[in-house]
One Martini backbone bead per residue (centre of mass of N, CA, C, O) as a GRO file, in nm:
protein
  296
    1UNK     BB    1   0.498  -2.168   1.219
    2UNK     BB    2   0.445  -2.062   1.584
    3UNK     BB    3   0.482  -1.756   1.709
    4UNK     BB    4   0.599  -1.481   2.014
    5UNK     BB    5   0.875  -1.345   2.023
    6UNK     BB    6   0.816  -1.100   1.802
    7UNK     BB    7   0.787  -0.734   1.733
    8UNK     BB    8   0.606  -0.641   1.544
    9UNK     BB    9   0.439  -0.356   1.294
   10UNK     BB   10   0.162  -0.436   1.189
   11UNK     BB   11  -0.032  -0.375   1.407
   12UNK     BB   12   0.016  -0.092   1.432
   13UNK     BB   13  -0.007   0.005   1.154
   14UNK     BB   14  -0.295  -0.069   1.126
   15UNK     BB   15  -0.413   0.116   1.372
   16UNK     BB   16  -0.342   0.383   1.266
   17UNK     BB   17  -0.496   0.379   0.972
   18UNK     BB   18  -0.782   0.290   1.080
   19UNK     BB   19  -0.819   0.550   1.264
   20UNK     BB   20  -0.788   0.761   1.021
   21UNK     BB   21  -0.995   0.618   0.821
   22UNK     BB   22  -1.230   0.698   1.031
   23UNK     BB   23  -1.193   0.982   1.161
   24UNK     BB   24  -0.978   1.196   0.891
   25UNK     BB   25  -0.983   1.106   0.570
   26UNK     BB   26  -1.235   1.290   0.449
   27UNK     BB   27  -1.173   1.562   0.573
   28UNK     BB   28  -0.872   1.529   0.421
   29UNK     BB   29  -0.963   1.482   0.129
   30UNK     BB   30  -1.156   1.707   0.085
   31UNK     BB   31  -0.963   1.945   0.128
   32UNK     BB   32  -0.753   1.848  -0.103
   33UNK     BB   33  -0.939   1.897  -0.306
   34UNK     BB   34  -1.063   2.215  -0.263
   35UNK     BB   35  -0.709   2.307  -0.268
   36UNK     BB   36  -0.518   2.102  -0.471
   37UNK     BB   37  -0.337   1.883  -0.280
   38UNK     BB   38  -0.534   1.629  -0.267
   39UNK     BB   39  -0.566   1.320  -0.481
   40UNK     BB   40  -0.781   1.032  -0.462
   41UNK     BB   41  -0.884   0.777  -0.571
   42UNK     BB   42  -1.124   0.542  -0.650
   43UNK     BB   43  -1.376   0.351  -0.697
   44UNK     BB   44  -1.614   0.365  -0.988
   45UNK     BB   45  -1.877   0.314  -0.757
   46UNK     BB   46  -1.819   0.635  -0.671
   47UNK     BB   47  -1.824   0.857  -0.871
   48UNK     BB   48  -2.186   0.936  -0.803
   49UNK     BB   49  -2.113   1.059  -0.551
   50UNK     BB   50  -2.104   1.271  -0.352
   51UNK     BB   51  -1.865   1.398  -0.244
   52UNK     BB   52  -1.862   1.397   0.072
   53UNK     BB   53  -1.953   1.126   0.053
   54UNK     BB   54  -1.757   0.973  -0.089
   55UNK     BB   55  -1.521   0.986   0.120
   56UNK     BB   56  -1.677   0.848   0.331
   57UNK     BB   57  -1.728   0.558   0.182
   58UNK     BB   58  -1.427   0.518   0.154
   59UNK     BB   59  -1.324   0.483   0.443
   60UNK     BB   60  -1.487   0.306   0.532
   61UNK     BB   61  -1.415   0.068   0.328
   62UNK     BB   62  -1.093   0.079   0.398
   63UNK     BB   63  -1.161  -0.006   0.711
   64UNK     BB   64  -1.228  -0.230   0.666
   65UNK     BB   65  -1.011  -0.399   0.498
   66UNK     BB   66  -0.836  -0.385   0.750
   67UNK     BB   67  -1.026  -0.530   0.968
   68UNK     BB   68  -0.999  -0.792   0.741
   69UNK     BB   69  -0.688  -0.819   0.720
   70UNK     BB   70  -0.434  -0.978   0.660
   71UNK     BB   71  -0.120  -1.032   0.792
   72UNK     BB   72   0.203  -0.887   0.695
   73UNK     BB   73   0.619  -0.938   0.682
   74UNK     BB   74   0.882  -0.815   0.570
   75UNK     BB   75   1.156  -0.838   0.587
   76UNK     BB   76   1.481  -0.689   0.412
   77UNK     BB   77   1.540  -0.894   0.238
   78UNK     BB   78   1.295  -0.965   0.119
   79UNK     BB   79   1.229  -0.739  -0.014
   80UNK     BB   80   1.453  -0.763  -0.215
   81UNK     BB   81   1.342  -1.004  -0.326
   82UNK     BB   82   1.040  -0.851  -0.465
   83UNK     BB   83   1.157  -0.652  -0.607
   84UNK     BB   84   1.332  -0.792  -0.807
   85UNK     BB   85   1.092  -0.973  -0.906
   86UNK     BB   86   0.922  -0.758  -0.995
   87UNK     BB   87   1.099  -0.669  -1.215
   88UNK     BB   88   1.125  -0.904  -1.374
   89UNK     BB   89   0.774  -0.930  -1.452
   90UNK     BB   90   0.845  -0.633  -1.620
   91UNK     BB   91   1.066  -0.746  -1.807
   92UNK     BB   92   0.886  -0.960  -1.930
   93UNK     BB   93   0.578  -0.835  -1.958
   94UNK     BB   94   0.536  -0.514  -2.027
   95UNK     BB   95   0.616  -0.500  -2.315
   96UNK     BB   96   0.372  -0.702  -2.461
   97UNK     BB   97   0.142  -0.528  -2.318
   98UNK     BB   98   0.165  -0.253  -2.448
   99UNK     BB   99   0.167  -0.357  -2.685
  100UNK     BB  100  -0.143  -0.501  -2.724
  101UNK     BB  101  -0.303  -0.279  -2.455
  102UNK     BB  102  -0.145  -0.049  -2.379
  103UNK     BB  103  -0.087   0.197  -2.152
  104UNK     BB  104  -0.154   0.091  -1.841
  105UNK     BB  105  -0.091  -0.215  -1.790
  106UNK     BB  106  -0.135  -0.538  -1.659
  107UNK     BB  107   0.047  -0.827  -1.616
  108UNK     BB  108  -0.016  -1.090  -1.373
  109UNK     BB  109  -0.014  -1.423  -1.449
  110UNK     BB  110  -0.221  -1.541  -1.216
  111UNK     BB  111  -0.207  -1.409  -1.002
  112UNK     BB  112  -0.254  -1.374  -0.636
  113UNK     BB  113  -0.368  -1.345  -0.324
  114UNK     BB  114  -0.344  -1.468   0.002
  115UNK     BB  115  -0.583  -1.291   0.081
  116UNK     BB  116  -0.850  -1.099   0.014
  117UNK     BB  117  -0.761  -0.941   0.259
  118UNK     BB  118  -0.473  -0.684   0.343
  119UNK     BB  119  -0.136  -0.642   0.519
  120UNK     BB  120   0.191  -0.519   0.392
  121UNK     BB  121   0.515  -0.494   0.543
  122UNK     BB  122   0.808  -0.316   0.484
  123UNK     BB  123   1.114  -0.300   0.628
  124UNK     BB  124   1.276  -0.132   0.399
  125UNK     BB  125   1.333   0.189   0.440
  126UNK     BB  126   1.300   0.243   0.118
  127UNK     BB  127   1.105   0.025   0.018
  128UNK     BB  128   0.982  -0.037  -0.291
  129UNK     BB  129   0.945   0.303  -0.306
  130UNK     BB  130   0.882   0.633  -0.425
  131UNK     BB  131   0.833   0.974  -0.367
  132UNK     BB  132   0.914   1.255  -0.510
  133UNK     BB  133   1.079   1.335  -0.209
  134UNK     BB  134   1.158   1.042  -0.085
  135UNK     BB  135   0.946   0.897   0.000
  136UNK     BB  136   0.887   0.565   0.130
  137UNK     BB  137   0.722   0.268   0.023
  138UNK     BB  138   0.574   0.004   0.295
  139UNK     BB  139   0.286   0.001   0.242
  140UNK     BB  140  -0.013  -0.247   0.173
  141UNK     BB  141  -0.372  -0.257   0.080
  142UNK     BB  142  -0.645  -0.500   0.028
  143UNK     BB  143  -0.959  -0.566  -0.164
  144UNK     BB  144  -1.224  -0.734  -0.261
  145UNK     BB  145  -1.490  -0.665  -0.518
  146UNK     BB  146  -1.513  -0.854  -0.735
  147UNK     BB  147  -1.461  -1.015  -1.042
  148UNK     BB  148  -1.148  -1.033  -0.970
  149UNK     BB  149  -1.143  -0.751  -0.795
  150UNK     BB  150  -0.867  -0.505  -0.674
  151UNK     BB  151  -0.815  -0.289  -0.406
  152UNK     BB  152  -0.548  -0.052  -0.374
  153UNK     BB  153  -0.291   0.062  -0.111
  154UNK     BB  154  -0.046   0.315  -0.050
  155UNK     BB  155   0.195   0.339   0.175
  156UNK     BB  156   0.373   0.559   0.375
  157UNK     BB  157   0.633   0.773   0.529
  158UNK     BB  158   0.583   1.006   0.739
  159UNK     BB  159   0.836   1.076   0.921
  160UNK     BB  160   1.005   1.078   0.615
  161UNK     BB  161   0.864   1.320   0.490
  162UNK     BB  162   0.928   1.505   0.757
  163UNK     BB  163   1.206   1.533   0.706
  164UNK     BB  164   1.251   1.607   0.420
  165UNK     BB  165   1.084   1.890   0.457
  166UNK     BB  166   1.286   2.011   0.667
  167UNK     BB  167   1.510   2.004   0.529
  168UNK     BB  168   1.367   2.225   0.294
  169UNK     BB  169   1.180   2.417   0.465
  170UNK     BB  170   0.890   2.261   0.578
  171UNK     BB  171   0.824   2.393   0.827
  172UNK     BB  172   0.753   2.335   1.129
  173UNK     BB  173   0.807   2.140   1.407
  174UNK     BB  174   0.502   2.176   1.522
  175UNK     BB  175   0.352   2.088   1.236
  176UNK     BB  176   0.516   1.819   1.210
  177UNK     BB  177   0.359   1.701   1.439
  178UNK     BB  178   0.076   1.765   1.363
  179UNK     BB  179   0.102   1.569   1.112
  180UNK     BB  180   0.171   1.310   1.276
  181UNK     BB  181  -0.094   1.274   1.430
  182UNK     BB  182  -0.280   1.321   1.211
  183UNK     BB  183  -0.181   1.045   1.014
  184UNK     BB  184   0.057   0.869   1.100
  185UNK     BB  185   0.304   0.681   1.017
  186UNK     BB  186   0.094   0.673   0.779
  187UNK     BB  187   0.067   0.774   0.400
  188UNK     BB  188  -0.189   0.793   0.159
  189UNK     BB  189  -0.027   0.765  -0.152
  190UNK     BB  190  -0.199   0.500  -0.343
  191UNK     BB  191  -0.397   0.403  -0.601
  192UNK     BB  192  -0.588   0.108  -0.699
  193UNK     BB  193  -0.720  -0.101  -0.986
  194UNK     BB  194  -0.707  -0.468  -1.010
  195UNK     BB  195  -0.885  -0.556  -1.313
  196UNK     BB  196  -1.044  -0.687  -1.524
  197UNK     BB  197  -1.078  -0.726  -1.899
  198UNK     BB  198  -1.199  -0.804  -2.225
  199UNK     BB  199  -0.928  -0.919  -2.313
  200UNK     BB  200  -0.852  -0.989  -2.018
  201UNK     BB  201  -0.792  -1.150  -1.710
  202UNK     BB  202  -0.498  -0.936  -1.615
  203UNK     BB  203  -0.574  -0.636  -1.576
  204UNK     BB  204  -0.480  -0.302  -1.543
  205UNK     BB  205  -0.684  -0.034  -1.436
  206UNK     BB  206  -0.670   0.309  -1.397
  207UNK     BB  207  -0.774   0.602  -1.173
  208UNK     BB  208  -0.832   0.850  -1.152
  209UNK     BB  209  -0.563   1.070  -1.042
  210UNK     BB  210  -0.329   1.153  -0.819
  211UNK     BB  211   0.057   1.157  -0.693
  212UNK     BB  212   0.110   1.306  -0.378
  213UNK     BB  213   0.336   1.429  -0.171
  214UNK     BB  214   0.397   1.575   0.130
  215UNK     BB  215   0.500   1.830  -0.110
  216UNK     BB  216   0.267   1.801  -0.343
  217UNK     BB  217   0.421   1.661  -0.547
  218UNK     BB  218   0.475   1.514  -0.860
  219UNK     BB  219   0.502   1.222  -1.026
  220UNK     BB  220   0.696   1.351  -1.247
  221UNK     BB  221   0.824   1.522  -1.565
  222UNK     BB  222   0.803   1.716  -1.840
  223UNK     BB  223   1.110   1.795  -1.843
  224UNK     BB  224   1.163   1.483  -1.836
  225UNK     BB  225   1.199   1.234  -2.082
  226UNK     BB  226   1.303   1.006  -1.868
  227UNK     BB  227   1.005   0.994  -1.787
  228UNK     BB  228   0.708   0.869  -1.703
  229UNK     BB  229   0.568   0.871  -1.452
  230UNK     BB  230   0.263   0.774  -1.252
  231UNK     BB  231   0.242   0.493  -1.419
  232UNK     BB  232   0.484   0.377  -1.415
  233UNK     BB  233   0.524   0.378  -1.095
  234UNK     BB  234   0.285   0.215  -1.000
  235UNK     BB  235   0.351  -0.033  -1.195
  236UNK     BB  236   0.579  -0.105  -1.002
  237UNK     BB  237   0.413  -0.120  -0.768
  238UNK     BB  238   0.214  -0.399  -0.866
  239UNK     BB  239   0.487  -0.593  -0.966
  240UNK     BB  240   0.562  -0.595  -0.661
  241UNK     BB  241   0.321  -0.700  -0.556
  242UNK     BB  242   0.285  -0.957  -0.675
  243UNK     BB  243   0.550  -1.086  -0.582
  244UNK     BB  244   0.469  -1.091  -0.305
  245UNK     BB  245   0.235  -1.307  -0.364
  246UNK     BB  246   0.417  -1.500  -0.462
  247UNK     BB  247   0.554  -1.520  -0.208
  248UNK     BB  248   0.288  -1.603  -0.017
  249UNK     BB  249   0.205  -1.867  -0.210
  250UNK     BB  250   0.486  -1.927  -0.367
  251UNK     BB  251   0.784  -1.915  -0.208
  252UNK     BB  252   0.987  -2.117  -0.211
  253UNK     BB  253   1.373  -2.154  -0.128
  254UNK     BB  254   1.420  -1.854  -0.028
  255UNK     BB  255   1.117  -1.810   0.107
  256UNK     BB  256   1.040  -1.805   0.491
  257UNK     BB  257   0.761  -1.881   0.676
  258UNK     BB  258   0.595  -1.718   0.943
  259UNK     BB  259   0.372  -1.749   1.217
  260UNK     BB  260   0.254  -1.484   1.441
  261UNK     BB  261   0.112  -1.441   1.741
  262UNK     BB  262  -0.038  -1.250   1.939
  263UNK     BB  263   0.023  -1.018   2.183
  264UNK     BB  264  -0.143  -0.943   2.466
  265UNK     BB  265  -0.095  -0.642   2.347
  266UNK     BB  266  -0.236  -0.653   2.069
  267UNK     BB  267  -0.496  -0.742   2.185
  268UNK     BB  268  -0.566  -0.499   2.355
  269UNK     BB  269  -0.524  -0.238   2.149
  270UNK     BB  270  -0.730  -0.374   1.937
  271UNK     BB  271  -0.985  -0.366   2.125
  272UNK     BB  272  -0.972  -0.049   2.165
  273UNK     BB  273  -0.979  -0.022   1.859
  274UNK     BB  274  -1.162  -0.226   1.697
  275UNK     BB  275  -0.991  -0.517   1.654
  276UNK     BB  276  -0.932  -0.804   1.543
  277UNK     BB  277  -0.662  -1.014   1.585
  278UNK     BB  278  -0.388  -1.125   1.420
  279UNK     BB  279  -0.149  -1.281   1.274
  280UNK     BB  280   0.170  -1.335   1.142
  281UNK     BB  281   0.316  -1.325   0.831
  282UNK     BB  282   0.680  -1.407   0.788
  283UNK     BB  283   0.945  -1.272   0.570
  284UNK     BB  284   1.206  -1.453   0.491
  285UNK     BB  285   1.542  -1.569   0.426
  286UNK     BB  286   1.715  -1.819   0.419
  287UNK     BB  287   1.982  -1.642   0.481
  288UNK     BB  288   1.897  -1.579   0.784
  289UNK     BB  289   1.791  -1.814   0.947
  290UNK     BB  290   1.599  -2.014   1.153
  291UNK     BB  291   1.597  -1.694   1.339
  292UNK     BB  292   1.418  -1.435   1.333
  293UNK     BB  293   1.455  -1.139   1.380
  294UNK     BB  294   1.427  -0.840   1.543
  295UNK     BB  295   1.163  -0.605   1.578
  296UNK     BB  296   1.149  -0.251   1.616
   0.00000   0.00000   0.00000
């Protein structure tokens, strides 16, 4: 089915992301790696490059994924239908997985993405999972890397994020205006390598680097002994999306596929932006009814 009812929210937080990572990711992650504030992953084929230089070329690959990227947008409910499909795939396969290939592993089952580069946003204000200050995890975008290997990203919610932190007393909110114009809706808050090793084709091996909050606190915390910390936190990350890749390659019964063909104005955004448009593919679930809601 395609439509262009429905205000989708997914094309445009594609172009704030994409112009972030071209204009402003390389020198905001210079700098967070200089003061030991923001580190992140990159894939392996980058780690022999001068530094300023693998940031400038991780910007750069980044923003082609986006640039390349099929784009996808879950319902609210759909997304608790992938949450808990997730939560099931590891409670199913990660036992397994751990005795046999030990932690940080991840058994895929054979899901694959529903195609090379993609970009898919959770509607559910709580997202899919969240940083340690409780900001939420909403969005996230993957690129083919080759021999069967796929490299992810996780946004979250800046505004949410910025908002929790004014809560706390963190900083002014002159400041935390220009913290939301210079990040955009969407905060780069993770990464991952999702590719075979020898003993399976279906492992992921993560990448050196940290994941810090908007309040630059690592999710885990050595004072709790039932915190499993960043690996685990990640692994949680995976095992949702590999459900959602199966929510949009064999959808089943509970959920319903809608493409909806980009509008006038967002033909127009795009091309400003310098960015080809594309259709969204819609997930809800078949309990929401005939006619997807509007999306604000």
């Amino acid at each position: 089915m395609t439509s262009t009812s429905l205000h989708l929210r997914t094309p445009g937080l594609r172009r704030s992301a994409h112009e972030f990572l071209r204009r402003r990711a390389s020198q905001a992650w210079l700098q967070g790696h200089r003061d030991d504030s923001w580190e992140i992953s990159m894939p392996p084929r980058l780690q022999y490059e001068p530094l300023a230089k693998r940031f400038r070329l991780h910007a750069r690959q980044e923003a082609r994924r986006l640039a390349e990227a099929d784009l996808f947008e879950f319902s609210q409910q759909a997304t608790d239908t992938v949450v808990r499909a997730g939560a099931q795939l590891r409670e199913q396969l990660h036992p397994w997985t751990t005795l046999v290939h030990g932690p940080g592993k991840v058994e895929t089952a054979s899901i694959l993405p529903p195609s090379p580069a993609g970009f898919v946003f959770w509607q559910d204000p709580h997202g899919i999972s969240y940083l340690t200050d409780g900001t939420p995890i909403i969005a996230c975008h993957w690129g083919h890397l080759g021999h069967n290997a796929y490299w992810l990203a996780w946004w979250c919610d800046t505004y949410t994020g910025l908002k929790f932190a004014r809560a706390e007393g963190g900083g002014a909110i002159e400041d935390q205006i220009g913290m939301l114009a210079h990040f955009g809706p969407l905060f780069y808050a993770e990464q991952n390598l999702l590719s075979p090793c020898e003993a399976t084709p279906k492992i992921i091996g993560r990448p050196a680097g940290d994941n810090r909050g908007l309040d630059g606190g690592l999710r885990g915390s050595a004072d709790d002994p039932d915190d499993e910390g960043d690996d685990d936190s990640v692994i949680a990350l995976v095992y949702t999306t590999l459900a959602t890749w199966q929510a949009l390659t064999t959808p089943g019964p509970a959920i319903r596929l809608t493409r909806h063909a980009p509008s006038d104005a967002t033909v127009a955004a795009d091309r400003a932006a310098g960015l080809a448009s594309k259709p969204v593919t819609l997930a809800t679930t078949t309990a929401e009814g005939e006619t997807p809601p509007d999306i604000a």
